[in-house]
Amino acid sequence: MVKPMSSQAPLKTKLASRLSHWGQTILWLLVFMLLFEIGLRTLVIKPPLQVFKPGWGMVPVDNAYEVVGYEGYAVTHYAGNGEVRSPFTDGRSVVVLGDSTTKGAEVPDSQKYVNRTEQILRERGVKADLCNLGSAERSIADSVYQAPVVIEAYAPEVVVVQANLNAFEISLEADRTNHFAFGPNGSLKLVHRNVIPDANRHNIVASSGLLSFVAYRWQFVRASLVTSYPVLFPNEPPDDSVVISGQAKMLAMLNALREAYPNSKIVILVISQVPKVPLERAQPVSWSSHEDDLLVAGLRQLNWVTVVYPSPAFQQRFNQDRVLPRGFFNSPPNLGHLNEYGNEVVAGVLADALEAILR
Amino acid sequence: MNFVSLEFAVLLVVVLSLTAIFRDALARKLIILSASCAFYAYWNWRFLGLLVFVTILDYYISVLLVKSNIPKQRKFLLALSVISNLTILGFFKYFNFFIDSLNFGLVPLGLSLPELKILLPIGISFYTFETLSYVMDVYRGRTEPARSLVDYAVFVTFFPRLVAGPIMRASNFLPQLYRGLHFSRDNFVLGAQFFAQGLLKKIVIADTCAVLVDKVYEIPWFYSSSTVWLGVCAFAVQILFDFSGYSDMATGIARMFGFELAMNFNLPLTSQNLTEFWQRWHISLSTWLRDYLYISLGGNRKGEIRTYFNMFITMLLGGLWHGASWNFVLWGGLHGLALALEHWWNRGKPIREWTLLRALPGALGVFLWVALSCVFFRSSSMSIAGTVFSKLLFIDPVGVNWFYLPAFGYLVIVLVGGFVMRVTEFDFSTLDLSRPYILPLIASEFLFAFLFAAKGISPFIYFQF
């Protein structure tokens, strides 16, 4: 009777010791994860919680804020409808639509070109309320689809659309929620895939800096795996990027934009990826982008569009101060989003154009 | 096959599993040998033949060396091995360099010799030095010959260190192989720690520095002097962490099988002088050059002037070992010259003990010297090196200012961290690996590497040698 009990006691002790060890290991793991969470949330990424609004799609909840520190470091504050908060809310309504460049990703609110333009216009005595509806990867089709709710909410006098060739091209990608399709007779049709995204699922990831950053990094790792090991991803959809040939399709998309905002003046802001730096010193630094030059030349033929093209101003600023429009302390020069200088230059030329329209 | 790849992960898991399943010593050796061949053939299977040829040749030469008592015959066998190995290395690595240099001299005569399209077999410099040292050690009676061809082949081809070292000595590796593979929790945990540490060094620190370094060395004229200075200093950190990262990963993988590889880097940036630096940087190459080249040249036994000359020649050839280009020759020559000058300056003086305060100024000087001499190492041409130096000397200071914070941050962390580790004599392997924080710590290192790896992982710098 005694023997089995004595042999059970060490087993119990051993089990308890094992459990205690693994319990402590898990606790330590949680401690490390917490440290990651605090660091990432403060310095790298804290996405805003989002909500689905009919007509708008997924937008940050009212008064949310976002931390982004991939290239630079910025805290972006939102008002309603995913609008980036600006210091002024009165004055003549100007809506600015565009992608993450317009949203001012990576630069603080005070440096975003929309807010700077508003500031400059006020200093010049033009009381305008610029509403920044910039959102990552926004296409022309998105801007057309959202037109009714944008007009209802802001009744814009002027609509500024930040778009280079890519914004037109991605408007034709069939897997996007809003995209254009051309009929057999060449007529343009806006297609909206009525899929309501799962905001809860998004918000579970968005509530954690660590999960958000893992998801962000995984995109790159996955893309690299797809390229290196295509056999492991047999169901990967083919690259559906569209290259626009000819001006007719672009003109049709621009007309759709014009019809979507019938009572507003349309301003197209083309921000090129310039300059191109040659490897040999003897060759000059190029400040023109062939694709965007063609786009701008085509747009300038339309009498109902005001074109804003800041590339020459970028060059002027570079020659003056040797500063580039893109690049931050955590990214190579001339790549990625507009930095403080780039935003400042864009604000200057946009303010000139808006002043001419609003006076 | 790169350590940071899916195929390597699969290979490692398969080899670990098979070697754990099969307990027979020969079977285990054959599994490792097959894995090593697969690992090498993955790059270019055709060069596997060369590796097999060198392995078989040197093994049988060593067998004959042991059997022979006739000095002339032994010398002939040694010469056969040395000439064969150096001929193969010379042809694949230096033939075009030789022709190119010759053509430069033939320009006044209007002559030009054609270059051959030769691919460099990966790791050839490393395994040639290993096989050479093995035959020389057997000749000198310093090591017993391998017990079998399989043992010797495992020594030469052992996949964790096949393509970029550390350069192993048979006297160190073979006894471990005879003892047999040793799987244990501690070995696995320590191996995983070394691997995670190497991964962090490579894909986080070295590759992040590479973002700045690549741009600066591509178009140095475009950047300001301060940016070029940062780029030049960042390269010193990049090359250290790229290579020591590889060595750590190799050590970690070997450790999982129960093998201990020789330490290849020992906080070199904390060295108070250049002599100490070369005792702590790429230790397996430095000691190889010392034992088989410097000492063979006479070392310090033939007078003061000859000692300095031997040092200079050893480092010059060490530079040439790195790559077939005058940039590397110049880099090695500069280090040889500096080492000789340092020895001349310090002659007769007692060796000072390392203390933090005493070492700091010297370490700063060593770091600057390493960074500046590496301009020749990194520049793709002498013209680029010239532009970099004109920026460094503020002859043409104007350009785009790019203060790349991650590279600067890692530079500071590496320099400060190195001193902290040396002062505290921190060594992970001395920790109690059964403590509950060890596994979460290693997992966090892997997570950190995943989260903060530079976009676009570049190949290991030393793979080209």
PDB file of N, CA, C and O in Angstrom, chain B residues 1-4 8 11 35-44 47-48 51 89 93 120-130 154-168 242-243 246-247 249-251 253 261 264 282 284 321-322 459-465:
ATOM      1  N   MET B   1      21.801  27.065 -52.240  1.00  0.00           N
ATOM      2  CA  MET B   1      20.681  27.116 -51.308  1.00  0.00           C
ATOM      3  C   MET B   1      21.011  28.091 -50.178  1.00  0.00           C
ATOM      4  O   MET B   1      22.045  27.956 -49.542  1.00  0.00           O
ATOM      5  N   ASN B   2      20.142  29.028 -50.012  1.00  0.00           N
ATOM      6  CA  ASN B   2      20.379  30.047 -48.996  1.00  0.00           C
ATOM      7  C   ASN B   2      19.777  29.598 -47.659  1.00  0.00           C
ATOM      8  O   ASN B   2      18.733  28.967 -47.644  1.00  0.00           O
ATOM      9  N   PHE B   3      20.439  29.949 -46.571  1.00  0.00           N
ATOM     10  CA  PHE B   3      19.892  29.599 -45.256  1.00  0.00           C
ATOM     11  C   PHE B   3      18.502  30.217 -45.053  1.00  0.00           C
ATOM     12  O   PHE B   3      17.693  29.679 -44.316  1.00  0.00           O
ATOM     13  N   VAL B   4      18.302  31.406 -45.649  1.00  0.00           N
ATOM     14  CA  VAL B   4      17.019  32.096 -45.465  1.00  0.00           C
ATOM     15  C   VAL B   4      16.122  31.750 -46.663  1.00  0.00           C
ATOM     16  O   VAL B   4      15.841  32.587 -47.510  1.00  0.00           O
ATOM     17  N   PHE B   8      15.788  25.454 -47.889  1.00  0.00           N
ATOM     18  CA  PHE B   8      16.751  25.085 -46.862  1.00  0.00           C
ATOM     19  C   PHE B   8      16.040  24.605 -45.604  1.00  0.00           C
ATOM     20  O   PHE B   8      16.482  23.649 -44.951  1.00  0.00           O
ATOM     21  N   LEU B  11      15.111  21.110 -46.210  1.00  0.00           N
ATOM     22  CA  LEU B  11      16.302  20.245 -46.153  1.00  0.00           C
ATOM     23  C   LEU B  11      16.710  19.995 -44.701  1.00  0.00           C
ATOM     24  O   LEU B  11      16.980  18.857 -44.296  1.00  0.00           O
ATOM     25  N   ALA B  35      22.964  15.206 -47.986  1.00  0.00           N
ATOM     26  CA  ALA B  35      22.354  16.532 -47.826  1.00  0.00           C
ATOM     27  C   ALA B  35      23.332  17.619 -48.254  1.00  0.00           C
ATOM     28  O   ALA B  35      22.946  18.600 -48.899  1.00  0.00           O
ATOM     29  N   SER B  36      24.599  17.436 -47.916  1.00  0.00           N
ATOM     30  CA  SER B  36      25.607  18.440 -48.282  1.00  0.00           C
ATOM     31  C   SER B  36      25.748  18.529 -49.797  1.00  0.00           C
ATOM     32  O   SER B  36      25.867  19.628 -50.351  1.00  0.00           O
ATOM     33  N   CYS B  37      25.727  17.358 -50.449  1.00  0.00           N
ATOM     34  CA  CYS B  37      25.834  17.356 -51.911  1.00  0.00           C
ATOM     35  C   CYS B  37      24.608  18.035 -52.526  1.00  0.00           C
ATOM     36  O   CYS B  37      24.729  18.832 -53.466  1.00  0.00           O
ATOM     37  N   ALA B  38      23.433  17.736 -51.987  1.00  0.00           N
ATOM     38  CA  ALA B  38      22.210  18.360 -52.507  1.00  0.00           C
ATOM     39  C   ALA B  38      22.257  19.868 -52.295  1.00  0.00           C
ATOM     40  O   ALA B  38      21.894  20.661 -53.179  1.00  0.00           O
ATOM     41  N   PHE B  39      22.718  20.252 -51.119  1.00  0.00           N
ATOM     42  CA  PHE B  39      22.842  21.669 -50.760  1.00  0.00           C
ATOM     43  C   PHE B  39      23.758  22.383 -51.762  1.00  0.00           C
ATOM     44  O   PHE B  39      23.455  23.467 -52.247  1.00  0.00           O
ATOM     45  N   TYR B  40      24.872  21.743 -52.088  1.00  0.00           N
ATOM     46  CA  TYR B  40      25.836  22.368 -52.998  1.00  0.00           C
ATOM     47  C   TYR B  40      25.332  22.333 -54.439  1.00  0.00           C
ATOM     48  O   TYR B  40      25.424  23.321 -55.170  1.00  0.00           O
ATOM     49  N   ALA B  41      24.771  21.178 -54.826  1.00  0.00           N
ATOM     50  CA  ALA B  41      24.327  21.015 -56.217  1.00  0.00           C
ATOM     51  C   ALA B  41      23.162  21.933 -56.542  1.00  0.00           C
ATOM     52  O   ALA B  41      22.893  22.207 -57.710  1.00  0.00           O
ATOM     53  N   TYR B  42      22.457  22.392 -55.514  1.00  0.00           N
ATOM     54  CA  TYR B  42      21.299  23.257 -55.747  1.00  0.00           C
ATOM     55  C   TYR B  42      21.697  24.516 -56.513  1.00  0.00           C
ATOM     56  O   TYR B  42      20.934  25.041 -57.295  1.00  0.00           O
ATOM     57  N   TRP B  43      22.907  25.001 -56.277  1.00  0.00           N
ATOM     58  CA  TRP B  43      23.374  26.191 -57.013  1.00  0.00           C
ATOM     59  C   TRP B  43      23.744  25.826 -58.448  1.00  0.00           C
ATOM     60  O   TRP B  43      23.316  26.455 -59.373  1.00  0.00           O
ATOM     61  N   ASN B  44      24.627  24.834 -58.548  1.00  0.00           N
ATOM     62  CA  ASN B  44      25.083  24.427 -59.864  1.00  0.00           C
ATOM     63  C   ASN B  44      25.644  23.018 -59.728  1.00  0.00           C
ATOM     64  O   ASN B  44      26.745  22.827 -59.211  1.00  0.00           O
ATOM     65  N   PHE B  47      29.339  21.849 -60.663  1.00  0.00           N
ATOM     66  CA  PHE B  47      30.518  22.091 -59.830  1.00  0.00           C
ATOM     67  C   PHE B  47      30.669  21.062 -58.708  1.00  0.00           C
ATOM     68  O   PHE B  47      31.682  21.049 -58.016  1.00  0.00           O
ATOM     69  N   LEU B  48      29.644  20.234 -58.556  1.00  0.00           N
ATOM     70  CA  LEU B  48      29.731  19.187 -57.553  1.00  0.00           C
ATOM     71  C   LEU B  48      30.877  18.228 -57.908  1.00  0.00           C
ATOM     72  O   LEU B  48      31.586  17.729 -57.033  1.00  0.00           O
ATOM     73  N   LEU B  51      34.106  19.497 -56.615  1.00  0.00           N
ATOM     74  CA  LEU B  51      34.207  19.294 -55.170  1.00  0.00           C
ATOM     75  C   LEU B  51      34.551  17.828 -54.870  1.00  0.00           C
ATOM     76  O   LEU B  51      35.411  17.540 -54.020  1.00  0.00           O
ATOM     77  N   LEU B  89      41.816  26.577 -58.049  1.00  0.00           N
ATOM     78  CA  LEU B  89      41.385  27.876 -57.517  1.00  0.00           C
ATOM     79  C   LEU B  89      41.807  28.995 -58.461  1.00  0.00           C
ATOM     80  O   LEU B  89      41.018  29.895 -58.772  1.00  0.00           O
ATOM     81  N   LYS B  93      39.036  31.214 -60.305  1.00  0.00           N
ATOM     82  CA  LYS B  93      38.841  32.504 -59.627  1.00  0.00           C
ATOM     83  C   LYS B  93      39.697  33.618 -60.225  1.00  0.00           C
ATOM     84  O   LYS B  93      39.270  34.774 -60.272  1.00  0.00           O
ATOM     85  N   LEU B 120      32.314  31.173 -61.275  1.00  0.00           N
ATOM     86  CA  LEU B 120      33.059  30.880 -60.048  1.00  0.00           C
ATOM     87  C   LEU B 120      32.288  29.849 -59.214  1.00  0.00           C
ATOM     88  O   LEU B 120      31.163  30.121 -58.790  1.00  0.00           O
ATOM     89  N   PRO B 121      32.881  28.675 -58.985  1.00  0.00           N
ATOM     90  CA  PRO B 121      32.171  27.697 -58.139  1.00  0.00           C
ATOM     91  C   PRO B 121      32.026  28.250 -56.722  1.00  0.00           C
ATOM     92  O   PRO B 121      33.020  28.685 -56.126  1.00  0.00           O
ATOM     93  N   ILE B 122      30.829  28.235 -56.224  1.00  0.00           N
ATOM     94  CA  ILE B 122      30.568  28.848 -54.924  1.00  0.00           C
ATOM     95  C   ILE B 122      31.334  28.113 -53.815  1.00  0.00           C
ATOM     96  O   ILE B 122      31.444  26.890 -53.836  1.00  0.00           O
ATOM     97  N   GLY B 123      31.915  28.891 -52.934  1.00  0.00           N
ATOM     98  CA  GLY B 123      32.625  28.322 -51.782  1.00  0.00           C
ATOM     99  C   GLY B 123      33.993  27.760 -52.091  1.00  0.00           C
ATOM    100  O   GLY B 123      34.642  27.183 -51.209  1.00  0.00           O
ATOM    101  N   ILE B 124      34.490  27.940 -53.322  1.00  0.00           N
ATOM    102  CA  ILE B 124      35.751  27.293 -53.718  1.00  0.00           C
ATOM    103  C   ILE B 124      36.917  27.770 -52.845  1.00  0.00           C
ATOM    104  O   ILE B 124      37.799  26.996 -52.480  1.00  0.00           O
ATOM    105  N   SER B 125      36.914  29.059 -52.484  1.00  0.00           N
ATOM    106  CA  SER B 125      38.016  29.580 -51.671  1.00  0.00           C
ATOM    107  C   SER B 125      38.027  28.941 -50.292  1.00  0.00           C
ATOM    108  O   SER B 125      39.084  28.734 -49.697  1.00  0.00           O
ATOM    109  N   PHE B 126      36.829  28.662 -49.791  1.00  0.00           N
ATOM    110  CA  PHE B 126      36.744  28.090 -48.448  1.00  0.00           C
ATOM    111  C   PHE B 126      37.177  26.625 -48.450  1.00  0.00           C
ATOM    112  O   PHE B 126      38.006  26.208 -47.652  1.00  0.00           O
ATOM    113  N   TYR B 127      36.590  25.824 -49.364  1.00  0.00           N
ATOM    114  CA  TYR B 127      36.926  24.390 -49.275  1.00  0.00           C
ATOM    115  C   TYR B 127      38.340  24.112 -49.764  1.00  0.00           C
ATOM    116  O   TYR B 127      38.964  23.153 -49.323  1.00  0.00           O
ATOM    117  N   THR B 128      38.876  24.953 -50.658  1.00  0.00           N
ATOM    118  CA  THR B 128      40.263  24.755 -51.079  1.00  0.00           C
ATOM    119  C   THR B 128      41.202  24.939 -49.890  1.00  0.00           C
ATOM    120  O   THR B 128      42.138  24.155 -49.687  1.00  0.00           O
ATOM    121  N   PHE B 129      40.937  25.973 -49.091  1.00  0.00           N
ATOM    122  CA  PHE B 129      41.794  26.217 -47.921  1.00  0.00           C
ATOM    123  C   PHE B 129      41.671  25.084 -46.906  1.00  0.00           C
ATOM    124  O   PHE B 129      42.647  24.722 -46.241  1.00  0.00           O
ATOM    125  N   GLU B 130      40.479  24.516 -46.783  1.00  0.00           N
ATOM    126  CA  GLU B 130      40.294  23.418 -45.826  1.00  0.00           C
ATOM    127  C   GLU B 130      41.053  22.173 -46.259  1.00  0.00           C
ATOM    128  O   GLU B 130      41.733  21.532 -45.452  1.00  0.00           O
ATOM    129  N   VAL B 154      32.627  14.130 -45.419  1.00  0.00           N
ATOM    130  CA  VAL B 154      31.721  14.868 -44.516  1.00  0.00           C
ATOM    131  C   VAL B 154      32.430  16.114 -43.993  1.00  0.00           C
ATOM    132  O   VAL B 154      31.842  17.197 -43.919  1.00  0.00           O
ATOM    133  N   PHE B 155      33.716  15.960 -43.652  1.00  0.00           N
ATOM    134  CA  PHE B 155      34.489  17.122 -43.162  1.00  0.00           C
ATOM    135  C   PHE B 155      34.530  18.233 -44.230  1.00  0.00           C
ATOM    136  O   PHE B 155      34.260  19.393 -43.941  1.00  0.00           O
ATOM    137  N   VAL B 156      34.828  17.882 -45.472  1.00  0.00           N
ATOM    138  CA  VAL B 156      34.975  18.909 -46.515  1.00  0.00           C
ATOM    139  C   VAL B 156      33.627  19.528 -46.876  1.00  0.00           C
ATOM    140  O   VAL B 156      33.526  20.732 -47.085  1.00  0.00           O
ATOM    141  N   THR B 157      32.583  18.679 -46.942  1.00  0.00           N
ATOM    142  CA  THR B 157      31.322  19.170 -47.517  1.00  0.00           C
ATOM    143  C   THR B 157      30.265  19.532 -46.483  1.00  0.00           C
ATOM    144  O   THR B 157      29.162  19.900 -46.881  1.00  0.00           O
ATOM    145  N   PHE B 158      30.554  19.409 -45.212  1.00  0.00           N
ATOM    146  CA  PHE B 158      29.523  19.601 -44.168  1.00  0.00           C
ATOM    147  C   PHE B 158      28.724  20.885 -44.474  1.00  0.00           C
ATOM    148  O   PHE B 158      29.257  21.995 -44.422  1.00  0.00           O
ATOM    149  N   PHE B 159      27.458  20.710 -44.812  1.00  0.00           N
ATOM    150  CA  PHE B 159      26.713  21.776 -45.475  1.00  0.00           C
ATOM    151  C   PHE B 159      26.543  23.100 -44.720  1.00  0.00           C
ATOM    152  O   PHE B 159      26.518  24.142 -45.361  1.00  0.00           O
ATOM    153  N   PRO B 160      26.468  23.116 -43.382  1.00  0.00           N
ATOM    154  CA  PRO B 160      26.286  24.424 -42.754  1.00  0.00           C
ATOM    155  C   PRO B 160      27.424  25.396 -43.074  1.00  0.00           C
ATOM    156  O   PRO B 160      27.196  26.596 -43.161  1.00  0.00           O
ATOM    157  N   ARG B 161      28.650  24.881 -43.247  1.00  0.00           N
ATOM    158  CA  ARG B 161      29.753  25.804 -43.452  1.00  0.00           C
ATOM    159  C   ARG B 161      30.462  25.591 -44.784  1.00  0.00           C
ATOM    160  O   ARG B 161      31.581  26.055 -44.983  1.00  0.00           O
ATOM    161  N   LEU B 162      29.798  24.911 -45.701  1.00  0.00           N
ATOM    162  CA  LEU B 162      30.461  24.552 -46.959  1.00  0.00           C
ATOM    163  C   LEU B 162      30.800  25.762 -47.823  1.00  0.00           C
ATOM    164  O   LEU B 162      31.893  25.847 -48.377  1.00  0.00           O
ATOM    165  N   VAL B 163      29.878  26.707 -47.922  1.00  0.00           N
ATOM    166  CA  VAL B 163      30.080  27.760 -48.925  1.00  0.00           C
ATOM    167  C   VAL B 163      30.694  29.050 -48.379  1.00  0.00           C
ATOM    168  O   VAL B 163      31.194  29.862 -49.148  1.00  0.00           O
ATOM    169  N   ALA B 164      30.642  29.260 -47.079  1.00  0.00           N
ATOM    170  CA  ALA B 164      31.220  30.509 -46.577  1.00  0.00           C
ATOM    171  C   ALA B 164      31.829  30.354 -45.185  1.00  0.00           C
ATOM    172  O   ALA B 164      31.843  31.299 -44.403  1.00  0.00           O
ATOM    173  N   GLY B 165      32.326  29.179 -44.904  1.00  0.00           N
ATOM    174  CA  GLY B 165      33.060  28.992 -43.663  1.00  0.00           C
ATOM    175  C   GLY B 165      32.185  28.878 -42.438  1.00  0.00           C
ATOM    176  O   GLY B 165      30.977  28.713 -42.578  1.00  0.00           O
ATOM    177  N   PRO B 166      32.726  28.912 -41.240  1.00  0.00           N
ATOM    178  CA  PRO B 166      34.139  29.125 -40.920  1.00  0.00           C
ATOM    179  C   PRO B 166      35.027  28.017 -41.519  1.00  0.00           C
ATOM    180  O   PRO B 166      34.583  26.882 -41.665  1.00  0.00           O
ATOM    181  N   ILE B 167      36.274  28.407 -41.834  1.00  0.00           N
ATOM    182  CA  ILE B 167      37.222  27.442 -42.391  1.00  0.00           C
ATOM    183  C   ILE B 167      37.638  26.511 -41.257  1.00  0.00           C
ATOM    184  O   ILE B 167      38.254  26.949 -40.281  1.00  0.00           O
ATOM    185  N   MET B 168      37.249  25.232 -41.384  1.00  0.00           N
ATOM    186  CA  MET B 168      37.502  24.297 -40.281  1.00  0.00           C
ATOM    187  C   MET B 168      38.821  23.560 -40.472  1.00  0.00           C
ATOM    188  O   MET B 168      39.280  23.358 -41.590  1.00  0.00           O
ATOM    189  N   ASP B 242      26.809  40.741 -41.826  1.00  0.00           N
ATOM    190  CA  ASP B 242      26.453  39.816 -42.897  1.00  0.00           C
ATOM    191  C   ASP B 242      27.221  38.517 -42.712  1.00  0.00           C
ATOM    192  O   ASP B 242      26.671  37.416 -42.740  1.00  0.00           O
ATOM    193  N   PHE B 243      28.518  38.658 -42.502  1.00  0.00           N
ATOM    194  CA  PHE B 243      29.375  37.473 -42.416  1.00  0.00           C
ATOM    195  C   PHE B 243      29.265  36.791 -41.060  1.00  0.00           C
ATOM    196  O   PHE B 243      29.171  35.562 -40.976  1.00  0.00           O
ATOM    197  N   TYR B 246      26.115  34.906 -40.954  1.00  0.00           N
ATOM    198  CA  TYR B 246      26.209  33.609 -41.630  1.00  0.00           C
ATOM    199  C   TYR B 246      26.920  32.608 -40.714  1.00  0.00           C
ATOM    200  O   TYR B 246      26.475  31.457 -40.564  1.00  0.00           O
ATOM    201  N   SER B 247      28.032  33.054 -40.131  1.00  0.00           N
ATOM    202  CA  SER B 247      28.795  32.148 -39.252  1.00  0.00           C
ATOM    203  C   SER B 247      27.943  31.678 -38.082  1.00  0.00           C
ATOM    204  O   SER B 247      27.999  30.500 -37.698  1.00  0.00           O
ATOM    205  N   MET B 249      24.667  31.428 -38.016  1.00  0.00           N
ATOM    206  CA  MET B 249      23.655  30.481 -38.506  1.00  0.00           C
ATOM    207  C   MET B 249      24.289  29.109 -38.739  1.00  0.00           C
ATOM    208  O   MET B 249      23.719  28.075 -38.382  1.00  0.00           O
ATOM    209  N   ALA B 250      25.488  29.125 -39.346  1.00  0.00           N
ATOM    210  CA  ALA B 250      26.195  27.865 -39.600  1.00  0.00           C
ATOM    211  C   ALA B 250      26.496  27.166 -38.275  1.00  0.00           C
ATOM    212  O   ALA B 250      26.278  25.951 -38.122  1.00  0.00           O
ATOM    213  N   THR B 251      26.967  27.952 -37.294  1.00  0.00           N
ATOM    214  CA  THR B 251      27.269  27.390 -35.974  1.00  0.00           C
ATOM    215  C   THR B 251      26.012  26.799 -35.350  1.00  0.00           C
ATOM    216  O   THR B 251      26.048  25.718 -34.749  1.00  0.00           O
ATOM    217  N   ILE B 253      23.252  25.694 -36.868  1.00  0.00           N
ATOM    218  CA  ILE B 253      22.786  24.471 -37.541  1.00  0.00           C
ATOM    219  C   ILE B 253      23.684  23.298 -37.147  1.00  0.00           C
ATOM    220  O   ILE B 253      23.203  22.203 -36.829  1.00  0.00           O
ATOM    221  N   LEU B 261      31.394  24.378 -34.071  1.00  0.00           N
ATOM    222  CA  LEU B 261      32.278  24.991 -35.063  1.00  0.00           C
ATOM    223  C   LEU B 261      33.141  26.033 -34.369  1.00  0.00           C
ATOM    224  O   LEU B 261      32.753  26.578 -33.331  1.00  0.00           O
ATOM    225  N   ASN B 264      34.179  32.388 -35.280  1.00  0.00           N
ATOM    226  CA  ASN B 264      34.754  33.116 -36.415  1.00  0.00           C
ATOM    227  C   ASN B 264      34.863  34.623 -36.152  1.00  0.00           C
ATOM    228  O   ASN B 264      35.677  35.308 -36.766  1.00  0.00           O
ATOM    229  N   HIS B 282      37.020  37.353 -38.693  1.00  0.00           N
ATOM    230  CA  HIS B 282      37.200  36.202 -39.586  1.00  0.00           C
ATOM    231  C   HIS B 282      38.377  35.356 -39.080  1.00  0.00           C
ATOM    232  O   HIS B 282      39.361  35.131 -39.786  1.00  0.00           O
ATOM    233  N   SER B 284      38.879  32.295 -38.475  1.00  0.00           N
ATOM    234  CA  SER B 284      39.307  31.061 -39.148  1.00  0.00           C
ATOM    235  C   SER B 284      40.206  31.362 -40.345  1.00  0.00           C
ATOM    236  O   SER B 284      41.125  30.605 -40.629  1.00  0.00           O
ATOM    237  N   TRP B 321      42.634  36.709 -51.808  1.00  0.00           N
ATOM    238  CA  TRP B 321      41.770  35.550 -51.540  1.00  0.00           C
ATOM    239  C   TRP B 321      40.299  35.967 -51.614  1.00  0.00           C
ATOM    240  O   TRP B 321      39.451  35.210 -52.080  1.00  0.00           O
ATOM    241  N   HIS B 322      40.012  37.196 -51.150  1.00  0.00           N
ATOM    242  CA  HIS B 322      38.620  37.632 -51.111  1.00  0.00           C
ATOM    243  C   HIS B 322      38.026  37.771 -52.505  1.00  0.00           C
ATOM    244  O   HIS B 322      36.862  37.464 -52.727  1.00  0.00           O
ATOM    245  N   PRO B 459      21.893  38.615 -51.073  1.00  0.00           N
ATOM    246  CA  PRO B 459      22.710  37.424 -50.843  1.00  0.00           C
ATOM    247  C   PRO B 459      23.853  37.724 -49.884  1.00  0.00           C
ATOM    248  O   PRO B 459      24.283  38.875 -49.772  1.00  0.00           O
ATOM    249  N   PHE B 460      24.347  36.682 -49.226  1.00  0.00           N
ATOM    250  CA  PHE B 460      25.470  36.869 -48.312  1.00  0.00           C
ATOM    251  C   PHE B 460      26.688  37.381 -49.093  1.00  0.00           C
ATOM    252  O   PHE B 460      27.008  36.843 -50.162  1.00  0.00           O
ATOM    253  N   ILE B 461      27.359  38.401 -48.556  1.00  0.00           N
ATOM    254  CA  ILE B 461      28.482  39.023 -49.264  1.00  0.00           C
ATOM    255  C   ILE B 461      29.575  37.990 -49.524  1.00  0.00           C
ATOM    256  O   ILE B 461      30.138  37.928 -50.606  1.00  0.00           O
ATOM    257  N   TYR B 462      29.832  37.124 -48.519  1.00  0.00           N
ATOM    258  CA  TYR B 462      30.971  36.217 -48.651  1.00  0.00           C
ATOM    259  C   TYR B 462      30.691  35.023 -49.562  1.00  0.00           C
ATOM    260  O   TYR B 462      31.584  34.225 -49.805  1.00  0.00           O
ATOM    261  N   PHE B 463      29.454  34.906 -50.060  1.00  0.00           N
ATOM    262  CA  PHE B 463      29.182  33.832 -51.019  1.00  0.00           C
ATOM    263  C   PHE B 463      29.983  34.036 -52.302  1.00  0.00           C
ATOM    264  O   PHE B 463      30.281  33.090 -53.004  1.00  0.00           O
ATOM    265  N   GLN B 464      30.293  35.289 -52.621  1.00  0.00           N
ATOM    266  CA  GLN B 464      31.014  35.559 -53.874  1.00  0.00           C
ATOM    267  C   GLN B 464      32.478  35.143 -53.788  1.00  0.00           C
ATOM    268  O   GLN B 464      33.181  35.122 -54.786  1.00  0.00           O
ATOM    269  N   PHE B 465      32.963  34.849 -52.568  1.00  0.00           N
ATOM    270  CA  PHE B 465      34.379  34.507 -52.438  1.00  0.00           C
ATOM    271  C   PHE B 465      34.567  32.996 -52.446  1.00  0.00           C
ATOM    272  O   PHE B 465      35.623  32.496 -52.273  1.00  0.00           O
TER     273      PHE B 465
END
